[in-house]
Structure formats: C-alpha cells, structure tokens
Amino acid sequence: MAHSAANPAGDLISQILQALDKSEPLVSADAFPAAPFVEIKAALDRLKSRDMVRYDTIERQEALLEPEGEEIAANGSHEARVFEAVQKAMEGLSVKELEETIGDKNVVKIGQGKAFKEKWISKTKDGKFKAIAESIKDVTRGQLETIKTTRTHPNAKTLADLKKRKLIRMQKVISFRIHKGDKFALEIPDEATDLTADMIASGSWKTATFKPYNFKALGAAQMAGALHPLNKVRAELRSIFFEMGFEEMPTNKFVESGFWNFDALFVPQQHPARDLQDTFYIADPPLADKPRAESPDDKKDYEAYWNHTKAVHQDGEFGSIGYRYPWSGDESLRLVLRTHTTAVSASMLHKLAAVEGPDGRPPPARYFSIDRVFRNESVDATHLAEFHQVEGVIADYNLSMGELMEFMDIFFGKMGITGLMYKPAYNPYTEPSMEIFSYHAGLGKIVEIGNSGMFRPEVLETMGLPKDMRVFGFGLSLERPTMIKYGISNIRELLGHKVDLNFVQNSPAVQFGGKA
Ligand code: PHE
C-alpha cells in the first residue's frame, strides 16, 4: 500500500474516505486487508470523533491457505499434476519417469492413488501409467483459489473438508463495518483548537470548524511536589503518637552540648560512645554555654542541676554510689552533633520536674519526637552517618515494666508489628534496658525494632523529679520500618545524593496495619 512518508495515518484516513464515498457500508477487512488493525481503528476513531463516519465492529472467520494449500493453488492438486504429466507422455510413464517429471516423490505417491480412484489414469501391462480420461477438473485447486481471493468459500462442507485435509486454517478476524457519518467529507477539515482574537477580528470564526473537546483525555502529568517516603512514614507515626496522647518535643537543634547528650543521661565521661568513634564533635565554637533557661517562664535552677549532675557522676547522690571519677565541666560543654534525641527528652524531663500538677506534683507526661541524629559510623548498605530517631518517653507514678510492655504491644501493634520479644540490653541511662525484637514475616526472620528502658534514678532524681515518678523511654529508627515497607535494601536509595527523584515522586502512601 502506498503510504505518504510524511503522514501515513492521514493517508489511510483519506483512503477510507475515498473508498467509503464509492461504496457504503465498507468492510475494513475487505477494503484494506493489509492495513494493521490498530491503524485502522485509530483512523476510524479520529473520523468518528468528528462525526465523519460511524462504524461497528464485526467478527468473522476467515479461511487462510496453509503452505500445502498455497502450493496446490499455485501448481494444482497432486492427482491433477500426475494426470497432466501422464497425459502429456503419449507412451505412458513408469513410476521413475513420473517422479522425474514431477520432481516430487510425495506428489507422485499421493497423486497417482487419487488419480486411479478418480479413474483418470490406469496401468498398462508393462507397468506404465496411461491417461484414460479425456480431461479432468481440478476441483481442489479451484476451491483453494476461491479461498485465496475471497478468504472464504460458499460451501461450508468444502471449508470443513479442506480444513481436515490441513490445506487451510480458520482464523478469527475483527474488522469494521463503516458508514458515512453526519459530517462525512472527503477530507478532514482544518480544525481550530482555540478561538483567537484574530479569528474574532477577521470574522473567520463564523465558518471555522472547531475541534471538539475530548473530555476523556487524561491530563498531562504534573510535576508536583511529593513527600519523601521517610516523611510519609513519619506522618503515620506522628498520628499514632498523637492518638495515644503524646506531645511532640522540640527537636529543632542538631548541635547539643555533651551535657544534654550525655551527662544529664548519666553517661560517664569515659564511656566509649562519647569518644571520637561514635560522636561527631564540633571544633568551633570550642565550648557550649552552661545549661541555662532558654525562655523567661523557665524558672528551673540550672546551676543546682549542673552541680547535682557533677555530684551524681563523681561522688554519687540520691542513694547512688556514682562512677567515682573526676567529672570535668569542660568535657560536658564540648559541642556534639546529637547522637540521639534522648538529649531532648532529658531537657523535657528536667522541665517537667518544675511543673506543678493539680496535686502539686509534676503531672504524668508523654513526649515523642521523630528527628535526625548523627553517629560517626562506617557507611554501608544499611548505615549512614545520620538517621532519624523515633523516640517516645512516658512519665507516670509507679509505672511498672508490665505496663510498659503492654504499651509497647499497643504502640507497635498500630504499626502492624506484633509478637514483641525483649532482650536485656545496656544503656547508661536506663535500668533495666531492653532491646525489642519482632518476627518479620516479609523478611522471614526476627529483626531488632528498637531499644527501650526505665530511666535510672540517677537521671530522674538529679532533675528533681519525685522518687516515685517512673519514666520509660524507647527509641527506634525511622529508616528501618521505611525500608521494610518500601522494600529497599540499600539505605543510599532512601537518603542522600543517590536518591532517585522518580522513586520519591512515585512511592505510594504507607499504610500500617496491613501485611508488611
Ligand atoms: N537513646 C536510645 C537509642 O539511641 C533509645 C532510648 C531512648 C532507649 C529512651 C531508652 C530510653 O537507641
């Protein structure tokens, strides 16, 4: 088919219009047997949207020649070929001669049998084939020729027979029965997509054809902002905390003094976590201010707190024998990138100690935060030098471990994590301390999901909290559940300069509670 290179679709469209002008209805499979189905459909849809044609879909069975059928249509049936060869040789032909003439042993084998049966040929005494019929009619060839041009045959029995003989096969063909539409024309008129000032000025709008609106067209994808998967999981966790009565802590400070990050939490100054392996220290400025009130309504005595902290480390206080080492104020004032958000929990609990509840004592409190922390770790597929810590702290009178374990069940249950297991652990600021584990069905193994513990009296009483107020805390990383939820195995795909923006753009919202 001659397609204009510039616009093959337009070419097909005009062929359809021309053909339809000559005969209506038009059946696409007859009029354009070689045009691919999708191109015909696209062309018809374009015309239909302009009311230039109407069409309906028809399904029919077409007969196609198998290779052997093709050969018979071209050269005649086996028996006819045998007859013709024998007839031409006046003297008759031996089997060998016949095979040589026809050049195909198979044709001779099948053809002579059938030619005998039809009484077209016979055998002489000396074993040669002779023609006995005057002329013959090659019915099979005629049938196949009809099928080759019309793709069907008027006689259903003939079709069935030929199919059985494996000379043809049937094939389902979808085509279109096309009628002229209300706006039929031989060409698609030029269509205006917009009404312009020029058209109004010149008056051309009066005769212009406007392109109809396509209300089914999808809009172009918009490059809108998208929340990072970490933010999606964070939003989900925040709502869990809020619905459980937690208050969000102000964690907008990445740099803390060693005092809040370590000393207030009874981390001894020789503790390995404080050395340069794990902690990023800030060189400039060299030292922080001593802890002090940061708002006018904070009436706590920070000097007393500083002195008690020193005492509890160095000599022991509040019934503790302390660590018994010379505590250094300067070490405490070194600035660090916070290694955990527990530094903020410490300052919140210290403030809580000054709050007078209805009974004059500090009221029970629940605090949480989800924010960034920094650790000087070697970077690998699951570790970066920074991550987001999810932290929760519950202060209440005479809290027991049982209540806390129940709380953990409920909290993690809301994230779809059940069957918690605990393992004794060590934190300088909590006793007992417990790592939390759960079986992860998706990963097929037990995974660590967090760290927790009851804050030590050395931490709480130094802040001025009453002896019977217990504080339970726990921490987990935001990255871990996010990686599991989104099936990410390398943390660098989640955070940092290698993150694929399409991943951020296309990640679905997270849903807790379902199957991970
Ligand atoms: N700070 C701990 C950590 O970084 C988490 C934690 C918070 C543990 C509060 C106990 C109490 O893993």
mmCIF file of C-alpha atoms in Angstrom, residues 326-458:
data_model
loop_
_atom_site.group_PDB
_atom_site.id
_atom_site.type_symbol
_atom_site.label_atom_id
_atom_site.label_comp_id
_atom_site.label_asym_id
_atom_site.label_seq_id
_atom_site.Cartn_x
_atom_site.Cartn_y
_atom_site.Cartn_z
ATOM 1 C CA PRO A 326 36.758 13.416 88.496
ATOM 2 C CA TRP A 327 33.924 14.928 86.445
ATOM 3 C CA SER A 328 35.023 17.630 84.001
ATOM 4 C CA GLY A 329 32.807 20.638 83.283
ATOM 5 C CA ASP A 330 34.713 21.382 80.076
ATOM 6 C CA GLU A 331 34.157 17.859 78.780
ATOM 7 C CA SER A 332 30.470 18.371 79.479
ATOM 8 C CA LEU A 333 30.461 21.623 77.493
ATOM 9 C CA ARG A 334 32.001 20.192 74.331
ATOM 10 C CA LEU A 335 29.589 20.551 71.453
ATOM 11 C CA VAL A 336 28.399 17.487 69.593
ATOM 12 C CA LEU A 337 26.057 16.620 66.755
ATOM 13 C CA ARG A 338 23.421 14.943 68.878
ATOM 14 C CA THR A 339 23.800 11.175 68.839
ATOM 15 C CA HIS A 340 20.234 10.592 69.987
ATOM 16 C CA THR A 341 17.059 12.596 70.566
ATOM 17 C CA THR A 342 17.205 11.421 74.181
ATOM 18 C CA ALA A 343 19.186 14.664 74.715
ATOM 19 C CA VAL A 344 15.900 16.498 74.094
ATOM 20 C CA SER A 345 13.971 14.056 76.282
ATOM 21 C CA ALA A 346 16.416 14.891 79.098
ATOM 22 C CA SER A 347 15.772 18.588 78.832
ATOM 23 C CA MET A 348 11.985 17.999 78.615
ATOM 24 C CA LEU A 349 12.021 15.808 81.733
ATOM 25 C CA HIS A 350 14.126 18.366 83.538
ATOM 26 C CA LYS A 351 11.495 20.995 82.724
ATOM 27 C CA LEU A 352 8.697 18.597 83.738
ATOM 28 C CA ALA A 353 10.197 18.420 87.225
ATOM 29 C CA ALA A 354 9.289 22.106 87.730
ATOM 30 C CA VAL A 355 5.672 21.733 86.584
ATOM 31 C CA GLU A 356 3.078 21.657 89.351
ATOM 32 C CA GLY A 357 0.147 19.405 88.509
ATOM 33 C CA PRO A 358 -3.287 19.515 90.210
ATOM 34 C CA ASP A 359 -1.854 17.773 93.287
ATOM 35 C CA GLY A 360 1.232 19.967 93.385
ATOM 36 C CA ARG A 361 3.441 17.279 91.901
ATOM 37 C CA PRO A 362 4.748 17.077 88.305
ATOM 38 C CA PRO A 363 1.896 15.618 86.249
ATOM 39 C CA PRO A 364 2.242 12.469 84.157
ATOM 40 C CA ALA A 365 3.517 13.225 80.671
ATOM 41 C CA ARG A 366 4.024 11.583 77.299
ATOM 42 C CA TYR A 367 6.538 13.051 74.880
ATOM 43 C CA PHE A 368 7.682 11.970 71.434
ATOM 44 C CA SER A 369 9.931 13.142 68.667
ATOM 45 C CA ILE A 370 10.974 11.989 65.220
ATOM 46 C CA ASP A 371 14.105 13.721 64.053
ATOM 47 C CA ARG A 372 17.617 13.432 62.814
ATOM 48 C CA VAL A 373 20.570 12.131 64.835
ATOM 49 C CA PHE A 374 24.214 11.637 63.885
ATOM 50 C CA ARG A 375 26.694 8.872 64.558
ATOM 51 C CA ASN A 376 30.184 8.526 63.227
ATOM 52 C CA GLU A 377 29.659 5.041 61.835
ATOM 53 C CA SER A 378 31.204 3.490 58.759
ATOM 54 C CA VAL A 379 28.756 3.862 55.932
ATOM 55 C CA ASP A 380 27.386 0.697 54.322
ATOM 56 C CA ALA A 381 24.205 -0.599 52.710
ATOM 57 C CA THR A 382 22.189 -0.219 55.897
ATOM 58 C CA HIS A 383 24.081 2.509 57.776
ATOM 59 C CA LEU A 384 24.656 6.177 57.128
ATOM 60 C CA ALA A 385 26.330 8.648 59.469
ATOM 61 C CA GLU A 386 22.887 10.041 60.172
ATOM 62 C CA PHE A 387 19.399 8.683 60.594
ATOM 63 C CA HIS A 388 16.042 9.637 62.022
ATOM 64 C CA GLN A 389 15.218 8.537 65.502
ATOM 65 C CA VAL A 390 11.689 7.885 66.654
ATOM 66 C CA GLU A 391 11.607 8.395 70.407
ATOM 67 C CA GLY A 392 8.882 8.131 72.995
ATOM 68 C CA VAL A 393 9.019 8.918 76.698
ATOM 69 C CA ILE A 394 6.307 8.208 79.269
ATOM 70 C CA ALA A 395 6.453 9.665 82.765
ATOM 71 C CA ASP A 396 3.974 8.475 85.352
ATOM 72 C CA TYR A 397 3.810 7.491 89.009
ATOM 73 C CA ASN A 398 4.738 3.951 89.926
ATOM 74 C CA LEU A 399 4.893 2.710 86.381
ATOM 75 C CA SER A 400 5.831 -0.935 86.163
ATOM 76 C CA MET A 401 7.565 -2.958 83.488
ATOM 77 C CA GLY A 402 4.341 -4.862 82.801
ATOM 78 C CA GLU A 403 2.501 -1.685 81.901
ATOM 79 C CA LEU A 404 5.332 -0.610 79.691
ATOM 80 C CA MET A 405 5.424 -3.894 77.834
ATOM 81 C CA GLU A 406 1.689 -3.606 77.307
ATOM 82 C CA PHE A 407 2.172 -0.101 75.982
ATOM 83 C CA MET A 408 4.795 -1.344 73.540
ATOM 84 C CA ASP A 409 2.367 -4.040 72.349
ATOM 85 C CA ILE A 410 -0.261 -1.423 71.596
ATOM 86 C CA PHE A 411 2.146 1.066 70.028
ATOM 87 C CA PHE A 412 3.847 -1.406 67.715
ATOM 88 C CA GLY A 413 0.531 -3.162 67.083
ATOM 89 C CA LYS A 414 -0.687 0.069 65.478
ATOM 90 C CA MET A 415 2.262 -0.209 63.110
ATOM 91 C CA GLY A 416 1.288 -3.781 62.263
ATOM 92 C CA ILE A 417 4.144 -5.197 64.346
ATOM 93 C CA THR A 418 3.070 -7.904 66.787
ATOM 94 C CA GLY A 419 4.593 -10.668 68.887
ATOM 95 C CA LEU A 420 7.251 -8.477 70.506
ATOM 96 C CA MET A 421 10.242 -10.115 72.148
ATOM 97 C CA TYR A 422 12.645 -8.477 74.578
ATOM 98 C CA LYS A 423 16.320 -8.964 75.217
ATOM 99 C CA PRO A 424 18.196 -7.437 78.160
ATOM 100 C CA ALA A 425 20.476 -4.671 76.947
ATOM 101 C CA TYR A 426 22.595 -1.879 78.371
ATOM 102 C CA ASN A 427 22.126 1.877 78.247
ATOM 103 C CA PRO A 428 23.914 4.051 80.820
ATOM 104 C CA TYR A 429 20.662 5.967 81.416
ATOM 105 C CA THR A 430 18.167 3.122 81.773
ATOM 106 C CA GLU A 431 17.880 0.096 84.038
ATOM 107 C CA PRO A 432 16.531 -2.310 83.077
ATOM 108 C CA SER A 433 17.189 -1.775 79.365
ATOM 109 C CA MET A 434 15.614 -3.937 76.717
ATOM 110 C CA GLU A 435 16.092 -4.350 73.024
ATOM 111 C CA ILE A 436 12.801 -5.030 71.267
ATOM 112 C CA PHE A 437 12.516 -7.664 68.532
ATOM 113 C CA SER A 438 9.757 -8.984 66.339
ATOM 114 C CA TYR A 439 9.413 -11.699 63.730
ATOM 115 C CA HIS A 440 9.098 -10.119 60.312
ATOM 116 C CA ALA A 441 7.064 -12.344 58.010
ATOM 117 C CA GLY A 442 8.164 -10.491 54.863
ATOM 118 C CA LEU A 443 11.848 -10.885 55.657
ATOM 119 C CA GLY A 444 11.314 -14.302 57.210
ATOM 120 C CA LYS A 445 13.404 -13.550 60.269
ATOM 121 C CA ILE A 446 13.457 -11.910 63.668
ATOM 122 C CA VAL A 447 14.510 -8.276 63.403
ATOM 123 C CA GLU A 448 15.509 -5.739 66.035
ATOM 124 C CA ILE A 449 12.999 -2.929 66.045
ATOM 125 C CA GLY A 450 14.024 -0.753 68.953
ATOM 126 C CA ASN A 451 15.721 -0.042 72.224
ATOM 127 C CA SER A 452 13.973 0.810 75.467
ATOM 128 C CA GLY A 453 14.306 1.040 79.204
ATOM 129 C CA MET A 454 13.296 2.567 82.552
ATOM 130 C CA PHE A 455 15.274 5.742 83.215
ATOM 131 C CA ARG A 456 17.647 5.437 86.174
ATOM 132 C CA PRO A 457 17.071 7.343 89.434
ATOM 133 C CA GLU A 458 20.493 8.980 88.832
#
